[in-house]
PDB file of C-alpha atoms in Angstrom:
ATOM      1  CA  UNK A 113      71.667 199.047 219.989  1.00  0.00           C
ATOM      2  CA  UNK A 114      74.827 197.233 220.037  1.00  0.00           C
ATOM      3  CA  UNK A 115      76.943 197.068 223.307  1.00  0.00           C
ATOM      4  CA  UNK A 116      79.860 195.391 224.636  1.00  0.00           C
ATOM      5  CA  UNK A 117      80.881 194.277 228.221  1.00  0.00           C
ATOM      6  CA  UNK A 118      84.322 193.844 229.421  1.00  0.00           C
ATOM      7  CA  UNK A 119      84.558 191.771 232.553  1.00  0.00           C
ATOM      8  CA  UNK A 120      87.156 193.016 234.731  1.00  0.00           C
ATOM      9  CA  UNK A 121      88.556 196.623 234.621  1.00  0.00           C
ATOM     10  CA  UNK A 122      91.918 195.404 235.999  1.00  0.00           C
ATOM     11  CA  UNK A 123      93.807 192.097 235.146  1.00  0.00           C
ATOM     12  CA  UNK A 124      97.192 191.146 236.467  1.00  0.00           C
ATOM     13  CA  UNK A 125      99.279 188.218 235.335  1.00  0.00           C
ATOM     14  CA  UNK A 126     102.754 187.063 235.616  1.00  0.00           C
ATOM     15  CA  UNK A 127     105.221 187.398 232.862  1.00  0.00           C
ATOM     16  CA  UNK A 128     105.057 184.082 230.862  1.00  0.00           C
ATOM     17  CA  UNK A 129     101.515 183.300 231.969  1.00  0.00           C
ATOM     18  CA  UNK A 130      98.443 183.146 229.897  1.00  0.00           C
ATOM     19  CA  UNK A 131      96.579 186.438 229.115  1.00  0.00           C
ATOM     20  CA  UNK A 132      92.706 186.151 228.948  1.00  0.00           C
ATOM     21  CA  UNK A 133      90.703 189.459 228.445  1.00  0.00           C
ATOM     22  CA  UNK A 134      86.831 188.986 228.257  1.00  0.00           C
ATOM     23  CA  UNK A 135      84.625 190.586 226.034  1.00  0.00           C
ATOM     24  CA  UNK A 136      80.719 189.971 225.752  1.00  0.00           C
ATOM     25  CA  UNK A 137      78.593 191.626 223.058  1.00  0.00           C
ATOM     26  CA  UNK A 138      75.031 192.313 222.494  1.00  0.00           C
ATOM     27  CA  UNK A 139      73.974 192.609 218.889  1.00  0.00           C
ATOM     28  CA  UNK A 140      70.677 191.900 217.100  1.00  0.00           C
ATOM     29  CA  UNK A 141      72.675 190.681 214.034  1.00  0.00           C
ATOM     30  CA  UNK A 142      75.950 189.030 213.359  1.00  0.00           C
ATOM     31  CA  UNK A 143      78.357 191.821 214.510  1.00  0.00           C
ATOM     32  CA  UNK A 144      81.871 192.851 213.458  1.00  0.00           C
ATOM     33  CA  UNK A 145      83.968 192.958 216.494  1.00  0.00           C
ATOM     34  CA  UNK A 146      87.301 194.587 217.097  1.00  0.00           C
ATOM     35  CA  UNK A 147      90.037 194.700 219.958  1.00  0.00           C
ATOM     36  CA  UNK A 148      92.199 197.658 220.399  1.00  0.00           C
ATOM     37  CA  UNK A 149      95.250 198.490 222.626  1.00  0.00           C
ATOM     38  CA  UNK A 150      96.167 201.540 224.166  1.00  0.00           C
ATOM     39  CA  UNK A 151      99.700 202.185 225.517  1.00  0.00           C
ATOM     40  CA  UNK A 152     100.340 204.946 228.012  1.00  0.00           C
ATOM     41  CA  UNK A 153      99.935 208.491 226.469  1.00  0.00           C
ATOM     42  CA  UNK A 154      98.913 207.167 222.945  1.00  0.00           C
ATOM     43  CA  UNK A 155      95.839 206.647 221.020  1.00  0.00           C
ATOM     44  CA  UNK A 156      94.264 203.233 220.159  1.00  0.00           C
ATOM     45  CA  UNK A 157      95.829 200.885 217.974  1.00  0.00           C
ATOM     46  CA  UNK A 158      93.993 198.062 216.146  1.00  0.00           C
ATOM     47  CA  UNK A 159      94.978 194.488 217.625  1.00  0.00           C
ATOM     48  CA  UNK A 160      92.483 192.299 215.498  1.00  0.00           C
ATOM     49  CA  UNK A 161      89.018 192.384 213.908  1.00  0.00           C
ATOM     50  CA  UNK A 162      86.350 189.835 213.344  1.00  0.00           C
ATOM     51  CA  UNK A 163      84.333 190.027 210.172  1.00  0.00           C
ATOM     52  CA  UNK A 164      82.784 186.551 209.830  1.00  0.00           C
ATOM     53  CA  UNK A 165      85.517 185.041 207.654  1.00  0.00           C
ATOM     54  CA  UNK A 166      86.996 182.848 210.528  1.00  0.00           C
ATOM     55  CA  UNK A 167      85.907 182.456 214.075  1.00  0.00           C
ATOM     56  CA  UNK A 168      89.504 182.375 215.405  1.00  0.00           C
ATOM     57  CA  UNK A 169      91.229 185.626 214.476  1.00  0.00           C
ATOM     58  CA  UNK A 170      94.851 186.207 214.840  1.00  0.00           C
ATOM     59  CA  UNK A 171      96.133 189.672 215.486  1.00  0.00           C
ATOM     60  CA  UNK A 172      99.432 191.644 216.095  1.00  0.00           C
ATOM     61  CA  UNK A 173     101.799 190.804 218.781  1.00  0.00           C
ATOM     62  CA  UNK A 174     100.795 187.301 219.292  1.00  0.00           C
ATOM     63  CA  UNK A 175      97.328 187.953 220.315  1.00  0.00           C
ATOM     64  CA  UNK A 176      94.349 186.128 219.042  1.00  0.00           C
ATOM     65  CA  UNK A 177      90.575 186.109 219.812  1.00  0.00           C
ATOM     66  CA  UNK A 178      87.715 183.487 219.192  1.00  0.00           C
ATOM     67  CA  UNK A 179      84.206 184.564 218.160  1.00  0.00           C
ATOM     68  CA  UNK A 180      81.657 182.330 219.893  1.00  0.00           C
ATOM     69  CA  UNK A 181      78.156 183.005 218.892  1.00  0.00           C
ATOM     70  CA  UNK A 182      76.435 180.668 221.307  1.00  0.00           C
ATOM     71  CA  UNK A 183      78.163 182.643 224.247  1.00  0.00           C
ATOM     72  CA  UNK A 184      78.110 185.956 222.684  1.00  0.00           C
ATOM     73  CA  UNK A 185      81.712 186.365 223.445  1.00  0.00           C
ATOM     74  CA  UNK A 186      85.049 187.484 221.689  1.00  0.00           C
ATOM     75  CA  UNK A 187      87.684 186.910 224.361  1.00  0.00           C
ATOM     76  CA  UNK A 188      91.334 188.022 223.709  1.00  0.00           C
ATOM     77  CA  UNK A 189      93.879 185.594 224.552  1.00  0.00           C
ATOM     78  CA  UNK A 190      97.932 185.419 224.493  1.00  0.00           C
ATOM     79  CA  UNK A 191      99.676 182.266 225.379  1.00  0.00           C
ATOM     80  CA  UNK A 192     102.524 183.912 227.110  1.00  0.00           C
ATOM     81  CA  UNK A 193     102.474 187.462 228.400  1.00  0.00           C
ATOM     82  CA  UNK A 194     105.341 189.907 228.062  1.00  0.00           C
ATOM     83  CA  UNK A 195     106.166 193.016 230.087  1.00  0.00           C
ATOM     84  CA  UNK A 196     105.558 195.032 226.800  1.00  0.00           C
ATOM     85  CA  UNK A 197     101.896 193.846 226.862  1.00  0.00           C
ATOM     86  CA  UNK A 198     101.133 196.039 229.892  1.00  0.00           C
ATOM     87  CA  UNK A 199      98.433 198.580 228.397  1.00  0.00           C
ATOM     88  CA  UNK A 200      94.676 199.118 228.406  1.00  0.00           C
ATOM     89  CA  UNK A 201      92.635 196.971 226.005  1.00  0.00           C
ATOM     90  CA  UNK A 202      89.348 197.698 224.480  1.00  0.00           C
ATOM     91  CA  UNK A 203      86.756 195.701 222.726  1.00  0.00           C
ATOM     92  CA  UNK A 204      84.351 197.211 220.348  1.00  0.00           C
ATOM     93  CA  UNK A 205      81.264 196.275 218.194  1.00  0.00           C
ATOM     94  CA  UNK A 206      80.191 197.860 214.905  1.00  0.00           C
ATOM     95  CA  UNK A 207      76.950 199.607 214.560  1.00  0.00           C
ATOM     96  CA  UNK A 208      75.538 197.479 211.728  1.00  0.00           C
ATOM     97  CA  UNK A 209      73.576 200.430 210.326  1.00  0.00           C
ATOM     98  CA  UNK A 210      75.609 200.991 207.283  1.00  0.00           C
ATOM     99  CA  UNK A 211      77.956 203.572 208.860  1.00  0.00           C
ATOM    100  CA  UNK A 212      81.240 202.761 210.655  1.00  0.00           C
ATOM    101  CA  UNK A 213      80.498 203.802 214.240  1.00  0.00           C
ATOM    102  CA  UNK A 214      81.787 201.627 217.014  1.00  0.00           C
ATOM    103  CA  UNK A 215      80.750 200.991 220.350  1.00  0.00           C
ATOM    104  CA  UNK A 216      83.346 200.475 222.812  1.00  0.00           C
ATOM    105  CA  UNK A 217      83.703 198.586 226.079  1.00  0.00           C
ATOM    106  CA  UNK A 218      84.845 200.311 229.195  1.00  0.00           C
ATOM    107  CA  UNK A 219      88.323 198.920 228.814  1.00  0.00           C
ATOM    108  CA  UNK A 220      90.535 196.378 230.797  1.00  0.00           C
ATOM    109  CA  UNK A 221      93.916 197.529 232.189  1.00  0.00           C
ATOM    110  CA  UNK A 222      96.504 194.675 231.948  1.00  0.00           C
ATOM    111  CA  UNK A 223      99.331 194.705 234.374  1.00  0.00           C
ATOM    112  CA  UNK A 224     102.329 192.211 233.934  1.00  0.00           C
ATOM    113  CA  UNK A 225     104.090 191.024 237.038  1.00  0.00           C
ATOM    114  CA  UNK A 226     107.721 190.392 236.623  1.00  0.00           C
TER     115      UNK A 226
ATOM    116  CA  UNK B 273     100.669 203.698 207.357  1.00  0.00           C
ATOM    117  CA  UNK B 274      97.541 206.075 208.285  1.00  0.00           C
ATOM    118  CA  UNK B 275      98.426 209.129 210.124  1.00  0.00           C
ATOM    119  CA  UNK B 276      96.086 210.800 212.280  1.00  0.00           C
ATOM    120  CA  UNK B 277      97.408 214.012 213.751  1.00  0.00           C
ATOM    121  CA  UNK B 278      95.893 215.905 216.741  1.00  0.00           C
ATOM    122  CA  UNK B 279      97.150 219.516 216.798  1.00  0.00           C
ATOM    123  CA  UNK B 280      97.941 219.298 220.665  1.00  0.00           C
ATOM    124  CA  UNK B 281      98.981 216.706 222.974  1.00  0.00           C
ATOM    125  CA  UNK B 282      98.168 218.895 226.161  1.00  0.00           C
ATOM    126  CA  UNK B 283      96.125 221.805 226.437  1.00  0.00           C
ATOM    127  CA  UNK B 284      94.994 224.092 229.325  1.00  0.00           C
ATOM    128  CA  UNK B 285      92.211 226.504 229.105  1.00  0.00           C
ATOM    129  CA  UNK B 286      89.929 228.355 231.339  1.00  0.00           C
ATOM    130  CA  UNK B 287      86.077 228.127 231.956  1.00  0.00           C
ATOM    131  CA  UNK B 288      84.036 230.051 229.437  1.00  0.00           C
ATOM    132  CA  UNK B 289      86.821 229.985 226.722  1.00  0.00           C
ATOM    133  CA  UNK B 290      85.972 228.752 223.351  1.00  0.00           C
ATOM    134  CA  UNK B 291      88.225 225.953 222.548  1.00  0.00           C
ATOM    135  CA  UNK B 292      89.369 224.387 219.209  1.00  0.00           C
ATOM    136  CA  UNK B 293      90.695 220.931 218.753  1.00  0.00           C
ATOM    137  CA  UNK B 294      91.955 220.000 215.333  1.00  0.00           C
ATOM    138  CA  UNK B 295      92.547 216.637 213.702  1.00  0.00           C
ATOM    139  CA  UNK B 296      93.907 215.803 210.304  1.00  0.00           C
ATOM    140  CA  UNK B 297      94.151 212.566 208.553  1.00  0.00           C
ATOM    141  CA  UNK B 298      96.312 211.718 205.546  1.00  0.00           C
ATOM    142  CA  UNK B 299      94.480 208.605 204.115  1.00  0.00           C
ATOM    143  CA  UNK B 300      91.490 210.409 202.290  1.00  0.00           C
ATOM    144  CA  UNK B 301      89.098 208.554 204.832  1.00  0.00           C
ATOM    145  CA  UNK B 302      85.307 209.501 204.373  1.00  0.00           C
ATOM    146  CA  UNK B 303      84.482 209.179 207.917  1.00  0.00           C
ATOM    147  CA  UNK B 304      86.032 210.977 211.105  1.00  0.00           C
ATOM    148  CA  UNK B 305      85.057 210.681 214.830  1.00  0.00           C
ATOM    149  CA  UNK B 306      85.635 212.483 217.813  1.00  0.00           C
ATOM    150  CA  UNK B 307      85.659 210.648 221.307  1.00  0.00           C
ATOM    151  CA  UNK B 308      86.163 211.611 224.879  1.00  0.00           C
ATOM    152  CA  UNK B 309      88.000 208.964 227.155  1.00  0.00           C
ATOM    153  CA  UNK B 310      87.258 209.079 230.917  1.00  0.00           C
ATOM    154  CA  UNK B 311      88.612 206.513 233.421  1.00  0.00           C
ATOM    155  CA  UNK B 312      85.905 203.680 233.880  1.00  0.00           C
ATOM    156  CA  UNK B 313      83.718 205.052 230.998  1.00  0.00           C
ATOM    157  CA  UNK B 314      85.852 203.894 228.157  1.00  0.00           C
ATOM    158  CA  UNK B 315      85.434 205.933 224.818  1.00  0.00           C
ATOM    159  CA  UNK B 316      82.222 207.773 224.187  1.00  0.00           C
ATOM    160  CA  UNK B 317      81.315 209.265 220.798  1.00  0.00           C
ATOM    161  CA  UNK B 318      80.767 212.939 220.587  1.00  0.00           C
ATOM    162  CA  UNK B 319      80.288 213.499 216.866  1.00  0.00           C
ATOM    163  CA  UNK B 320      81.161 211.924 213.656  1.00  0.00           C
ATOM    164  CA  UNK B 321      81.229 212.955 210.054  1.00  0.00           C
ATOM    165  CA  UNK B 322      80.814 210.761 207.042  1.00  0.00           C
ATOM    166  CA  UNK B 323      81.623 213.422 204.438  1.00  0.00           C
ATOM    167  CA  UNK B 324      82.513 216.998 203.986  1.00  0.00           C
ATOM    168  CA  UNK B 325      80.134 219.371 205.761  1.00  0.00           C
ATOM    169  CA  UNK B 326      78.234 216.340 207.085  1.00  0.00           C
ATOM    170  CA  UNK B 327      77.943 215.616 210.657  1.00  0.00           C
ATOM    171  CA  UNK B 328      75.896 213.393 213.077  1.00  0.00           C
ATOM    172  CA  UNK B 329      75.572 213.548 216.955  1.00  0.00           C
ATOM    173  CA  UNK B 330      77.079 210.810 218.813  1.00  0.00           C
ATOM    174  CA  UNK B 331      76.118 209.734 222.271  1.00  0.00           C
ATOM    175  CA  UNK B 332      77.214 212.986 224.247  1.00  0.00           C
ATOM    176  CA  UNK B 333      77.261 215.840 221.815  1.00  0.00           C
ATOM    177  CA  UNK B 334      76.041 218.544 224.539  1.00  0.00           C
ATOM    178  CA  UNK B 335      78.347 221.273 224.825  1.00  0.00           C
ATOM    179  CA  UNK B 336      80.303 220.479 221.780  1.00  0.00           C
ATOM    180  CA  UNK B 337      80.100 221.411 217.953  1.00  0.00           C
ATOM    181  CA  UNK B 338      82.208 220.175 215.000  1.00  0.00           C
ATOM    182  CA  UNK B 339      83.287 221.337 211.644  1.00  0.00           C
ATOM    183  CA  UNK B 340      84.473 219.639 208.485  1.00  0.00           C
ATOM    184  CA  UNK B 341      85.144 221.996 205.919  1.00  0.00           C
ATOM    185  CA  UNK B 342      87.864 219.779 204.125  1.00  0.00           C
ATOM    186  CA  UNK B 343      87.821 216.042 203.925  1.00  0.00           C
ATOM    187  CA  UNK B 344      91.046 215.681 205.790  1.00  0.00           C
ATOM    188  CA  UNK B 345      90.197 217.982 208.702  1.00  0.00           C
ATOM    189  CA  UNK B 346      87.718 217.325 211.578  1.00  0.00           C
ATOM    190  CA  UNK B 347      87.561 220.133 214.179  1.00  0.00           C
ATOM    191  CA  UNK B 348      85.895 219.693 217.573  1.00  0.00           C
ATOM    192  CA  UNK B 349      84.676 222.958 219.323  1.00  0.00           C
ATOM    193  CA  UNK B 350      83.796 223.549 222.937  1.00  0.00           C
ATOM    194  CA  UNK B 351      81.625 226.493 222.699  1.00  0.00           C
ATOM    195  CA  UNK B 352      82.056 227.750 226.335  1.00  0.00           C
ATOM    196  CA  UNK B 353      84.465 225.285 228.077  1.00  0.00           C
ATOM    197  CA  UNK B 354      83.536 224.000 231.482  1.00  0.00           C
ATOM    198  CA  UNK B 355      85.482 221.991 234.073  1.00  0.00           C
ATOM    199  CA  UNK B 356      83.325 218.937 233.362  1.00  0.00           C
ATOM    200  CA  UNK B 357      84.862 218.997 229.905  1.00  0.00           C
ATOM    201  CA  UNK B 358      88.364 218.132 231.279  1.00  0.00           C
ATOM    202  CA  UNK B 359      89.243 214.809 229.608  1.00  0.00           C
ATOM    203  CA  UNK B 360      91.281 213.124 226.941  1.00  0.00           C
ATOM    204  CA  UNK B 361      89.917 213.702 223.439  1.00  0.00           C
ATOM    205  CA  UNK B 362      90.612 211.195 220.677  1.00  0.00           C
ATOM    206  CA  UNK B 363      90.142 211.700 216.912  1.00  0.00           C
ATOM    207  CA  UNK B 364      89.772 208.651 214.596  1.00  0.00           C
ATOM    208  CA  UNK B 365      89.083 208.375 210.886  1.00  0.00           C
ATOM    209  CA  UNK B 366      87.972 205.250 208.688  1.00  0.00           C
ATOM    210  CA  UNK B 367      86.958 204.217 205.304  1.00  0.00           C
ATOM    211  CA  UNK B 368      83.463 203.468 204.455  1.00  0.00           C
ATOM    212  CA  UNK B 369      82.644 199.810 204.093  1.00  0.00           C
ATOM    213  CA  UNK B 370      80.014 197.513 205.613  1.00  0.00           C
ATOM    214  CA  UNK B 371      80.729 198.396 209.186  1.00  0.00           C
ATOM    215  CA  UNK B 372      83.779 196.330 209.247  1.00  0.00           C
ATOM    216  CA  UNK B 373      86.528 199.044 208.668  1.00  0.00           C
ATOM    217  CA  UNK B 374      88.657 199.523 211.610  1.00  0.00           C
ATOM    218  CA  UNK B 375      89.213 203.021 212.916  1.00  0.00           C
ATOM    219  CA  UNK B 376      92.532 204.741 213.078  1.00  0.00           C
ATOM    220  CA  UNK B 377      93.237 206.948 216.066  1.00  0.00           C
ATOM    221  CA  UNK B 378      95.410 210.010 216.861  1.00  0.00           C
ATOM    222  CA  UNK B 379      97.281 210.171 219.928  1.00  0.00           C
ATOM    223  CA  UNK B 380      94.906 212.173 221.735  1.00  0.00           C
ATOM    224  CA  UNK B 381      94.729 215.668 223.359  1.00  0.00           C
ATOM    225  CA  UNK B 382      94.577 215.810 227.099  1.00  0.00           C
ATOM    226  CA  UNK B 383      92.492 218.955 227.853  1.00  0.00           C
ATOM    227  CA  UNK B 384      92.360 220.644 231.132  1.00  0.00           C
ATOM    228  CA  UNK B 385      89.677 223.241 232.028  1.00  0.00           C
ATOM    229  CA  UNK B 386      90.572 225.422 234.903  1.00  0.00           C
TER     230      UNK B 386
END
């Protein structure tokens, strides 16, 4: 079964600093991978997805992620953090059994220090 | 934009009650999902449905059932609510593709069982 591991349940960065949120996946076949963001008291919103077209994927709000097969990683980055980026971030991997099920990581809460 | 609407943002019920959580999507999506979200555990799939009247168990179906009589509506039922079902419940929907379709989420229902 597919799985994802998000290293670091809490990450704090200063405003203007680089944001790096880590995600490693386990999949027996090339996976589809997603990053979602959840702002307080809201549902999840899609940031970006990897579907094998390109290894570097650009998403909304200046975020991007790079698929590295050799490292089984799909880390999320943003060059310069804004206060509005404070939220919880989830990495997810597709089921690959012809349905649209996703398996989610346990999430990383990002705090931005003014 | 896809709209996934959950009927209640906050709900308080008593132990032993039968509880209904409703979810409606407006994009004619084939697939609908119910998750519960708990701190440190991420999102866990309760049930999903890939067509009207079709359902499949997710990772934690015990104590829950679902109903999908119409394509746009997916209901989660707690047959006899217990305090360990206090949680945030998220509904999602998606198209059917090759496992690469993102899920679109509602804003969640925060359910408290007293």
